[in-house]
């Protein structure tokens, strides 16, 4: 089954304790992206990757890191989490169109609470 | 820069009644347009998209949306709502050239009353 898999689905952590949210897709998609969803703000893009070893900042990258060493994986790293990073996180992927945006396939989400 | 406005935060509709969710966008040209649905505890699922051609687009689960260039709108409709349609709905726009990014609206939560 074609899917985007995120882990963990739920996590409670404490301020400053490094954590990684993994994302893996089995569709051979070039494009991958991380979004965070907050009430009243919708989905905001954190980082994206156009292909292996190609990553760039989205709209709200502060406090996050990513890497794209393999095509299928795009982990989101919080080096020193803070309470304002408490949110619902989504990973998404798509093929890269010759030009313009494409349909995203989303993971089920990872709910993170930072105490 | 692209932006999307969904003016209704919550909408309550009786089961069997018709539904229209509003979406307005700001973009320098005609963008690609999408509607996604998020059921409780789930990720986002594509309902429908508009890339070109017929401005009335049919999607899954009996939904449709109409692109109106003059109003910069892409409203989502369904003639008869079912209880299982209760969810959060997101409109999104994407550029036609260059950048792959989608910009999402803030979402509309649909409640379905018996």
Coordinates of N, CA and C in Angstrom, one line a residue:
Chain A
X1 N 0.8 -1.2 0.0 CA 0.0 0.0 0.0 C 0.9 1.2 0.0
X2 N 0.5 2.2 -0.9 CA 1.3 3.4 -1.0 C 1.0 4.3 0.2
X3 N 2.0 4.7 0.9 CA 1.8 5.5 2.1 C 3.0 6.2 2.6
X4 N 2.7 7.2 3.5 CA 3.7 7.9 4.2 C 3.5 7.5 5.7
X5 N 4.6 7.1 6.3 CA 4.6 6.6 7.6 C 5.4 7.5 8.6
X6 N 4.8 7.9 9.6 CA 5.4 8.8 10.6 C 5.5 8.1 11.9
X7 N 6.6 8.3 12.6 CA 6.7 7.8 14.0 C 7.6 8.7 14.9
X8 N 7.2 8.9 16.1 CA 6.0 8.3 16.8 C 4.8 9.0 16.4
X9 N 3.6 8.4 16.7 CA 2.4 9.1 16.5 C 2.0 10.1 17.6
X10 N 2.5 9.7 18.8 CA 2.3 10.6 20.0 C 3.6 10.6 20.8
X11 N 3.9 11.7 21.3 CA 5.1 11.9 22.1 C 4.9 13.0 23.1
X12 N 5.3 12.7 24.3 CA 5.4 13.8 25.3 C 6.8 13.8 25.8
X13 N 7.4 15.0 25.7 CA 8.8 15.1 26.1 C 9.0 16.4 27.0
X14 N 10.2 16.6 27.4 CA 10.5 17.8 28.2 C 11.4 18.8 27.5
X15 N 11.3 20.0 27.9 CA 12.2 21.0 27.2 C 13.6 20.6 27.2
X16 N 14.2 20.8 26.0 CA 15.6 20.5 25.8 C 16.0 19.1 25.5
X17 N 15.2 18.2 25.5 CA 15.5 16.8 25.2 C 15.4 16.5 23.8
X18 N 16.5 16.3 23.1 CA 16.5 16.2 21.6 C 15.6 15.0 21.2
X19 N 14.8 15.2 20.1 CA 14.0 14.2 19.6 C 14.0 14.2 18.1
X20 N 13.6 13.1 17.5 CA 13.5 12.9 16.1 C 12.2 12.3 15.7
X21 N 11.5 12.9 14.8 CA 10.3 12.3 14.2 C 10.6 11.8 12.9
X22 N 10.4 10.5 12.7 CA 10.8 9.9 11.4 C 9.6 9.9 10.4
X23 N 10.0 10.0 9.1 CA 9.0 10.0 8.0 C 9.6 9.1 6.9
X24 N 8.8 8.2 6.4 CA 9.2 7.3 5.4 C 8.1 7.2 4.4
X25 N 8.4 7.2 3.1 CA 7.4 7.0 2.0 C 7.9 5.9 1.1
X26 N 6.9 5.1 0.6 CA 7.2 4.0 -0.3 C 6.8 4.2 -1.7
X27 N 6.7 5.4 -2.2 CA 6.2 5.7 -3.5 C 7.2 6.3 -4.4
X28 N 8.5 6.3 -4.0 CA 9.6 6.8 -4.8 C 9.4 8.3 -5.1
X29 N 8.8 9.0 -4.2 CA 8.5 10.4 -4.5 C 9.8 11.2 -4.3
X30 N 10.0 12.2 -5.1 CA 11.2 13.1 -5.0 C 11.0 14.1 -3.9
X31 N 9.8 14.7 -3.8 CA 9.5 15.9 -3.0 C 8.9 15.4 -1.6
X32 N 9.5 15.9 -0.6 CA 9.0 15.6 0.8 C 9.0 16.9 1.6
X33 N 8.0 17.0 2.5 CA 7.8 18.2 3.3 C 7.3 17.9 4.6
X34 N 7.6 18.8 5.6 CA 7.1 18.8 6.9 C 6.2 20.0 7.2
X35 N 5.0 19.8 7.7 CA 4.1 20.8 8.1 C 3.8 20.7 9.6
X36 N 3.5 21.8 10.2 CA 2.9 21.8 11.6 C 1.5 22.4 11.5
X37 N 0.6 21.8 12.3 CA -0.8 22.3 12.3 C -1.1 22.8 13.7
X38 N -1.5 24.0 13.8 CA -1.9 24.6 15.1 C -3.3 25.2 14.9
X39 N -4.1 25.2 16.0 CA -5.4 25.7 15.9 C -5.5 27.2 15.4
X40 N -6.3 27.4 14.4 CA -6.5 28.8 13.9 C -5.4 29.2 13.0
X41 N -4.4 28.4 12.8 CA -3.2 28.8 11.9 C -3.1 27.8 10.7
X42 N -3.9 26.8 10.7 CA -3.8 25.8 9.6 C -2.5 25.1 9.5
X43 N -2.1 24.7 8.3 CA -0.8 24.0 8.2 C 0.2 25.0 7.7
X44 N 1.4 25.0 8.3 CA 2.5 25.8 7.9 C 3.7 24.9 7.6
X45 N 4.4 25.3 6.6 CA 5.5 24.4 6.1 C 6.7 24.7 7.0
X46 N 7.4 23.7 7.4 CA 8.6 23.8 8.2 C 9.9 23.7 7.3
X47 N 10.0 22.6 6.7 CA 11.1 22.4 5.8 C 10.6 21.5 4.6
X48 N 11.3 21.5 3.5 CA 11.0 20.7 2.4 C 12.2 20.2 1.7
X49 N 12.1 19.2 0.9 CA 13.2 18.6 0.2 C 12.8 18.3 -1.2
X50 N 13.5 18.7 -2.2 CA 13.2 18.4 -3.6 C 13.7 17.1 -4.0
X51 N 14.8 16.6 -3.4 CA 15.3 15.3 -3.7 C 16.4 15.0 -2.7
X52 N 17.1 13.9 -2.8 CA 18.2 13.5 -1.9 C 19.2 14.6 -1.8
X53 N 19.6 15.0 -0.6 CA 20.6 16.0 -0.3 C 20.2 17.4 -0.7
X54 N 18.9 17.6 -1.0 CA 18.4 18.9 -1.3 C 17.3 19.3 -0.4
X55 N 17.6 20.2 0.6 CA 16.6 20.6 1.5 C 16.6 22.1 1.6
X56 N 15.4 22.7 2.1 CA 15.3 24.1 2.2 C 14.3 24.5 3.2
X57 N 14.4 25.7 3.7 CA 13.5 26.2 4.8 C 12.1 26.5 4.2
X58 N 11.1 26.2 5.0 CA 9.8 26.7 4.7 C 9.5 28.0 5.4
X59 N 8.2 28.1 5.9 CA 7.8 29.3 6.5 C 8.2 29.4 8.0
X60 N 8.3 28.3 8.7 CA 8.6 28.3 10.1 C 9.7 27.3 10.5
X61 N 10.9 27.5 10.0 CA 12.0 26.5 10.2 C 12.7 26.6 11.6
X62 N 12.5 27.7 12.3 CA 13.3 28.0 13.5 C 13.0 26.8 14.6
X63 N 14.2 26.3 15.0 CA 14.1 25.2 16.1 C 14.1 23.8 15.5
X64 N 14.1 23.7 14.2 CA 14.0 22.4 13.5 C 15.2 22.2 12.6
X65 N 15.5 20.9 12.4 CA 16.5 20.5 11.4 C 15.9 19.3 10.6
X66 N 16.4 19.1 9.4 CA 16.0 18.0 8.6 C 17.2 17.4 7.9
X67 N 17.1 16.2 7.4 CA 18.1 15.7 6.5 C 17.4 14.8 5.5
X68 N 18.1 14.6 4.3 CA 17.5 13.7 3.3 C 18.7 13.0 2.7
X69 N 19.1 11.9 3.4 CA 20.2 11.1 2.9 C 19.7 10.0 2.0
X70 N 18.5 9.6 2.1 CA 17.9 8.6 1.2 C 16.6 9.1 0.7
X71 N 16.2 8.7 -0.4 CA 15.0 9.2 -1.1 C 13.8 9.0 -0.2
X72 N 13.7 7.8 0.4 CA 12.4 7.5 1.1 C 12.3 8.1 2.5
X73 N 13.3 8.6 3.1 CA 13.3 9.1 4.5 C 13.5 10.6 4.6
X74 N 12.8 11.2 5.5 CA 12.9 12.7 5.7 C 12.7 13.0 7.2
X75 N 13.6 12.7 8.1 CA 13.4 12.9 9.5 C 13.4 14.4 9.9
X76 N 12.5 14.7 10.9 CA 12.5 16.0 11.4 C 13.1 16.0 12.8
X77 N 14.1 16.8 13.0 CA 14.9 16.8 14.3 C 14.6 18.1 15.1
X78 N 14.3 17.9 16.3 CA 14.2 19.0 17.3 C 15.3 18.9 18.2
X79 N 16.3 19.7 18.0 CA 17.6 19.6 18.8 C 17.3 19.9 20.3
X80 N 16.6 21.0 20.5 CA 16.3 21.4 21.9 C 14.8 21.9 22.0
X81 N 13.9 20.9 22.1 CA 12.5 21.3 22.0 C 12.1 22.3 23.1
X82 N 11.1 23.2 22.7 CA 10.6 24.1 23.6 C 9.0 24.0 23.6
X83 N 8.4 24.5 24.6 CA 6.9 24.3 24.6 C 6.2 24.9 23.4
X84 N 6.7 25.9 22.8 CA 6.0 26.5 21.6 C 6.1 25.6 20.4
X85 N 6.8 24.4 20.5 CA 6.9 23.4 19.5 C 5.8 22.3 19.7
X86 N 5.0 22.5 20.7 CA 3.9 21.6 20.9 C 3.0 21.8 19.8
X87 N 2.7 20.7 19.0 CA 1.9 20.9 17.8 C 1.6 19.5 17.2
X88 N 0.8 19.5 16.2 CA 0.6 18.3 15.4 C 1.4 18.4 14.1
X89 N 2.3 17.4 13.9 CA 3.2 17.5 12.7 C 2.8 16.5 11.6
X90 N 2.9 17.0 10.4 CA 2.6 16.1 9.3 C 3.7 16.1 8.3
X91 N 4.0 14.9 7.9 CA 5.0 14.7 6.8 C 4.2 14.5 5.5
X92 N 4.6 14.9 4.4 CA 3.9 14.7 3.1 C 4.9 14.5 2.0
X93 N 4.5 13.9 0.9 CA 5.4 13.7 -0.2 C 4.6 13.7 -1.5
X94 N 5.4 13.9 -2.6 CA 4.8 13.9 -3.9 C 5.9 13.7 -5.0
X95 N 5.4 13.3 -6.2 CA 6.3 13.4 -7.3 C 6.6 14.9 -7.6
X96 N 7.7 15.2 -8.2 CA 8.0 16.5 -8.6 C 7.4 16.8 -10.0
X97 N 6.6 17.7 -10.1 CA 6.1 18.1 -11.5 C 7.2 18.8 -12.2
X98 N 7.0 18.8 -13.5 CA 8.0 19.5 -14.4 C 7.9 21.0 -14.0
X99 N 6.8 21.5 -13.6 CA 6.6 22.8 -13.1 C 5.4 22.9 -12.2
X100 N 5.6 23.6 -11.1 CA 4.4 23.8 -10.2 C 4.1 22.7 -9.2
X101 N 3.1 23.0 -8.4 CA 2.8 22.2 -7.3 C 2.1 20.9 -7.7
X102 N 2.2 19.9 -6.8 CA 1.6 18.6 -7.1 C 0.7 18.1 -5.9
X103 N 0.0 17.0 -6.1 CA -0.8 16.5 -5.1 C 0.1 15.9 -4.0
X104 N -0.2 16.3 -2.8 CA 0.6 15.7 -1.6 C -0.1 14.5 -1.0
X105 N 0.7 13.5 -0.6 CA 0.2 12.4 0.2 C 0.7 12.6 1.6
X106 N -0.2 12.6 2.5 CA 0.2 12.9 3.9 C 0.3 11.7 4.8
X107 N 1.2 11.8 5.8 CA 1.2 10.8 6.8 C 0.0 11.1 7.8
X108 N -0.1 10.2 8.8 CA -1.2 10.3 9.7 C -1.0 11.3 10.8
X109 N 0.2 11.9 10.9 CA 0.4 12.9 11.9 C 1.1 12.4 13.1
X110 N 1.9 13.3 13.7 CA 2.6 13.0 15.0 C 2.3 14.2 16.0
X111 N 1.6 13.8 17.1 CA 1.2 14.8 18.0 C 2.3 14.9 19.1
X112 N 2.9 16.1 19.2 CA 4.1 16.3 20.1 C 3.7 17.3 21.1
X113 N 4.0 16.9 22.4 CA 3.8 17.8 23.5 C 5.1 18.0 24.2
X114 N 5.5 19.3 24.4 CA 6.8 19.6 25.0 C 6.4 20.3 26.4
X115 N 6.8 19.7 27.5 CA 6.5 20.2 28.8 C 7.6 21.1 29.3
Chain B
X1 N 2.9 36.9 -3.0 CA 2.9 35.6 -2.3 C 1.5 35.1 -2.3
X2 N 1.4 33.8 -2.4 CA 0.1 33.1 -2.3 C -0.5 33.2 -0.9
X3 N -1.8 33.3 -0.8 CA -2.5 33.2 0.4 C -3.9 32.6 0.2
X4 N -4.4 32.0 1.2 CA -5.7 31.3 1.2 C -6.5 31.8 2.3
X5 N -7.8 32.1 2.1 CA -8.7 32.5 3.2 C -9.9 31.6 3.2
X6 N -10.1 31.0 4.4 CA -11.3 30.2 4.6 C -12.1 31.0 5.7
X7 N -13.1 31.7 5.4 CA -13.7 32.6 6.3 C -14.5 32.0 7.5
X8 N -14.9 30.8 7.3 CA -15.7 30.1 8.3 C -14.8 29.1 9.1
X9 N -14.8 29.4 10.4 CA -14.0 28.5 11.2 C -14.8 27.2 11.5
X10 N -16.0 27.4 11.8 CA -16.9 26.2 12.1 C -18.2 26.4 11.3
X11 N -18.7 25.3 10.8 CA -20.0 25.3 10.2 C -20.8 24.1 10.7
X12 N -22.0 24.3 11.0 CA -22.9 23.1 11.4 C -24.0 23.0 10.4
X13 N -24.1 21.8 9.9 CA -25.1 21.4 8.9 C -25.9 20.2 9.4
X14 N -27.2 20.2 9.1 CA -28.0 19.1 9.4 C -27.8 18.0 8.4
X15 N -27.8 16.7 8.9 CA -27.6 15.6 8.0 C -28.7 15.6 6.9
X16 N -28.2 15.5 5.7 CA -29.1 15.5 4.5 C -29.2 16.9 3.9
X17 N -28.8 17.9 4.6 CA -28.8 19.2 4.0 C -27.6 19.4 3.1
X18 N -27.7 20.5 2.3 CA -26.6 20.8 1.4 C -25.5 21.6 2.1
X19 N -24.3 21.6 1.5 CA -23.1 22.2 2.2 C -22.3 23.0 1.2
X20 N -21.9 24.2 1.6 CA -20.9 24.9 0.8 C -19.9 25.5 1.8
X21 N -18.6 25.2 1.5 CA -17.5 25.7 2.3 C -16.7 26.7 1.4
X22 N -16.5 27.9 1.9 CA -15.9 28.9 1.1 C -14.3 28.9 1.2
X23 N -13.8 29.3 0.0 CA -12.3 29.4 -0.1 C -12.0 30.5 -1.1
X24 N -11.3 31.5 -0.6 CA -10.8 32.6 -1.5 C -9.3 32.6 -1.5
X25 N -8.7 32.9 -2.6 CA -7.2 32.9 -2.7 C -6.7 34.2 -3.2
X26 N -5.4 34.4 -2.9 CA -4.7 35.5 -3.5 C -3.5 35.0 -4.2
X27 N -3.4 35.3 -5.5 CA -2.3 34.8 -6.3 C -2.2 35.6 -7.5
X28 N -1.0 35.8 -8.1 CA -0.9 36.7 -9.2 C -1.4 36.1 -10.5
X29 N -1.7 34.8 -10.6 CA -2.2 34.2 -11.8 C -3.2 33.1 -11.3
X30 N -3.7 32.3 -12.2 CA -4.5 31.2 -11.7 C -3.6 30.1 -11.1
X31 N -3.9 29.8 -9.9 CA -3.0 28.7 -9.3 C -3.6 27.3 -9.5
X32 N -2.9 26.4 -9.0 CA -3.5 25.0 -8.8 C -4.2 25.1 -7.5
X33 N -5.4 24.4 -7.5 CA -6.3 24.5 -6.3 C -6.6 23.2 -5.8
X34 N -6.7 23.0 -4.5 CA -6.9 21.7 -3.9 C -7.9 21.9 -2.7
X35 N -8.6 20.8 -2.4 CA -9.4 20.7 -1.2 C -8.9 19.3 -0.6
X36 N -8.5 19.4 0.7 CA -8.2 18.2 1.5 C -9.2 18.1 2.7
X37 N -9.4 16.9 3.2 CA -10.2 16.7 4.3 C -9.4 15.9 5.4
X38 N -9.6 16.3 6.6 CA -8.9 15.7 7.7 C -9.9 15.2 8.7
X39 N -10.1 13.9 8.8 CA -11.0 13.2 9.7 C -10.2 13.2 11.1
X40 N -11.0 13.1 12.2 CA -10.4 13.1 13.5 C -9.3 12.0 13.6
X41 N -8.1 12.4 14.1 CA -7.0 11.5 14.3 C -6.3 11.0 13.0
X42 N -6.7 11.6 11.9 CA -6.2 11.1 10.6 C -5.3 12.2 9.9
X43 N -4.6 11.7 8.9 CA -3.9 12.7 8.1 C -4.8 13.3 7.1
X44 N -4.3 14.2 6.2 CA -5.1 14.8 5.2 C -5.3 14.0 4.0
X45 N -6.5 14.0 3.5 CA -6.8 13.2 2.3 C -7.3 14.1 1.2
X46 N -6.8 13.9 0.0 CA -7.2 14.8 -1.1 C -8.7 14.5 -1.5
X47 N -9.5 15.6 -1.6 CA -10.9 15.5 -2.0 C -11.0 15.7 -3.5
X48 N -10.3 16.8 -4.0 CA -10.4 17.1 -5.4 C -9.3 18.2 -5.7
X49 N -9.1 18.4 -6.9 CA -8.1 19.4 -7.4 C -8.5 20.0 -8.7
X50 N -8.0 21.2 -8.9 CA -8.2 21.9 -10.2 C -6.9 22.3 -10.7
X51 N -6.6 21.8 -11.9 CA -5.3 22.2 -12.6 C -5.7 23.0 -13.8
X52 N -6.6 22.5 -14.6 CA -7.0 23.3 -15.8 C -8.3 22.7 -16.3
X53 N -8.9 23.3 -17.4 CA -10.1 22.7 -18.0 C -11.4 23.1 -17.3
X54 N -12.3 22.2 -17.3 CA -13.7 22.5 -16.7 C -13.5 23.0 -15.3
X55 N -14.2 24.1 -15.1 CA -14.1 24.8 -13.8 C -14.9 24.2 -12.7
X56 N -15.8 23.3 -13.0 CA -16.5 22.5 -12.0 C -15.8 21.1 -11.9
X57 N -15.3 20.9 -10.7 CA -14.4 19.7 -10.5 C -15.2 18.7 -9.6
X58 N -15.2 17.5 -10.0 CA -15.8 16.4 -9.2 C -14.7 15.7 -8.3
X59 N -15.0 15.4 -7.1 CA -14.1 14.7 -6.3 C -14.6 13.4 -5.7
X60 N -14.0 13.0 -4.6 CA -14.4 11.8 -4.0 C -15.5 12.1 -3.0
X61 N -16.2 11.1 -2.6 CA -17.3 11.2 -1.5 C -18.4 12.1 -1.9
X62 N -18.6 12.3 -3.2 CA -19.7 13.2 -3.6 C -19.5 14.7 -3.6
X63 N -18.3 15.1 -3.3 CA -17.9 16.5 -3.3 C -17.6 17.1 -4.6
X64 N -17.9 18.4 -4.8 CA -17.5 19.1 -6.0 C -17.0 20.5 -5.6
X65 N -16.3 21.1 -6.5 CA -15.9 22.5 -6.2 C -15.9 23.2 -7.6
X66 N -16.1 24.5 -7.5 CA -16.2 25.3 -8.7 C -15.2 26.4 -8.6
X67 N -14.3 26.5 -9.6 CA -13.3 27.6 -9.7 C -14.0 28.8 -10.4
X68 N -13.9 29.9 -9.7 CA -14.4 31.2 -10.3 C -13.3 32.2 -10.3
X69 N -12.8 32.4 -11.5 CA -11.6 33.2 -11.6 C -11.9 34.7 -11.2
X70 N -13.1 35.1 -11.6 CA -13.5 36.5 -11.3 C -13.6 36.8 -9.8
X71 N -13.9 35.8 -9.1 CA -14.1 35.9 -7.6 C -12.9 35.4 -6.8
X72 N -11.9 34.9 -7.5 CA -10.8 34.2 -6.9 C -11.2 33.2 -5.8
X73 N -12.2 32.4 -6.2 CA -12.8 31.5 -5.2 C -12.7 30.1 -5.8
X74 N -12.8 29.1 -4.8 CA -12.8 27.7 -5.1 C -13.6 27.0 -4.0
X75 N -14.9 27.3 -4.0 CA -15.8 26.8 -3.0 C -16.2 25.3 -3.1
X76 N -16.2 24.6 -2.0 CA -16.5 23.2 -2.0 C -18.0 23.0 -1.7
X77 N -18.6 22.1 -2.4 CA -20.0 21.8 -2.2 C -20.3 20.3 -2.1
X78 N -21.5 20.1 -1.5 CA -22.0 18.7 -1.4 C -23.5 18.8 -1.3
X79 N -24.3 18.1 -2.1 CA -25.7 18.3 -2.1 C -26.4 17.8 -0.9
X80 N -25.9 16.7 -0.3 CA -26.5 16.1 0.8 C -25.4 15.5 1.8
X81 N -25.3 16.2 2.9 CA -24.3 15.8 3.9 C -24.6 14.6 4.7
X82 N -23.6 13.7 4.9 CA -23.8 12.5 5.7 C -23.0 12.8 7.1
X83 N -23.4 12.1 8.1 CA -22.8 12.2 9.4 C -21.3 12.0 9.3
X84 N -20.9 11.1 8.4 CA -19.4 10.8 8.3 C -18.6 11.9 7.6
X85 N -19.3 12.9 7.1 CA -18.6 14.0 6.5 C -18.0 15.0 7.6
X86 N -18.4 14.8 8.8 CA -17.9 15.6 9.9 C -16.4 15.5 10.0
X87 N -15.7 16.6 9.8 CA -14.2 16.6 9.7 C -13.8 18.1 9.5
X88 N -12.5 18.2 9.3 CA -11.9 19.6 9.1 C -11.5 19.6 7.6
X89 N -11.8 20.7 6.9 CA -11.6 20.8 5.5 C -10.6 22.0 5.2
X90 N -9.6 21.6 4.4 CA -8.6 22.6 4.1 C -8.6 22.9 2.6
X91 N -8.6 24.2 2.3 CA -8.3 24.6 0.9 C -6.8 24.9 0.8
X92 N -6.3 24.6 -0.4 CA -4.8 24.9 -0.6 C -4.6 25.4 -2.0
X93 N -3.6 26.2 -2.2 CA -3.2 26.7 -3.5 C -1.7 26.4 -3.7
X94 N -1.4 26.2 -5.0 CA 0.0 25.9 -5.4 C 0.3 26.6 -6.6
X95 N 1.6 26.9 -6.8 CA 2.0 27.7 -7.9 C 2.0 26.8 -9.2
X96 N 1.8 27.4 -10.3 CA 1.8 26.7 -11.6 C 3.2 26.6 -12.2
X97 N 4.1 27.4 -11.7 CA 5.5 27.3 -12.2 C 6.4 27.3 -11.1
X98 N 7.6 26.6 -11.3 CA 8.6 26.7 -10.3 C 8.3 26.0 -9.0
X99 N 8.1 26.7 -8.0 CA 8.1 26.2 -6.6 C 7.0 25.2 -6.4
X100 N 7.2 24.1 -5.7 CA 6.3 23.0 -5.5 C 5.4 23.2 -4.3
X101 N 5.6 24.3 -3.5 CA 4.9 24.4 -2.2 C 3.4 24.6 -2.3
X102 N 2.7 24.0 -1.4 CA 1.3 24.3 -1.2 C 1.1 25.2 -0.1
X103 N 0.2 26.2 -0.2 CA -0.2 27.1 0.9 C -1.6 26.7 1.3
X104 N -1.8 26.5 2.6 CA -3.0 26.0 3.1 C -3.8 27.2 3.8
X105 N -5.1 27.1 3.7 CA -6.0 27.9 4.5 C -6.0 27.4 6.0
X106 N -6.7 28.1 6.8 CA -6.7 27.8 8.2 C -7.7 26.7 8.6
X107 N -8.5 26.3 7.6 CA -9.4 25.2 7.8 C -10.8 25.6 8.2
X108 N -11.8 24.7 7.9 CA -13.2 24.9 8.3 C -13.6 23.6 8.9
X109 N -14.0 23.6 10.2 CA -14.5 22.4 10.9 C -16.0 22.2 10.6
X110 N -16.4 21.1 10.0 CA -17.8 20.8 9.7 C -18.3 19.9 10.8
X111 N -19.4 20.4 11.4 CA -20.2 19.6 12.3 C -21.5 19.2 11.7
X112 N -21.9 18.0 11.8 CA -23.1 17.5 11.2 C -24.1 17.1 12.3
X113 N -25.2 17.8 12.4 CA -26.3 17.5 13.4 C -27.3 16.5 12.9
X114 N -27.8 15.7 13.8 CA -28.8 14.7 13.4 C -30.1 15.3 12.8

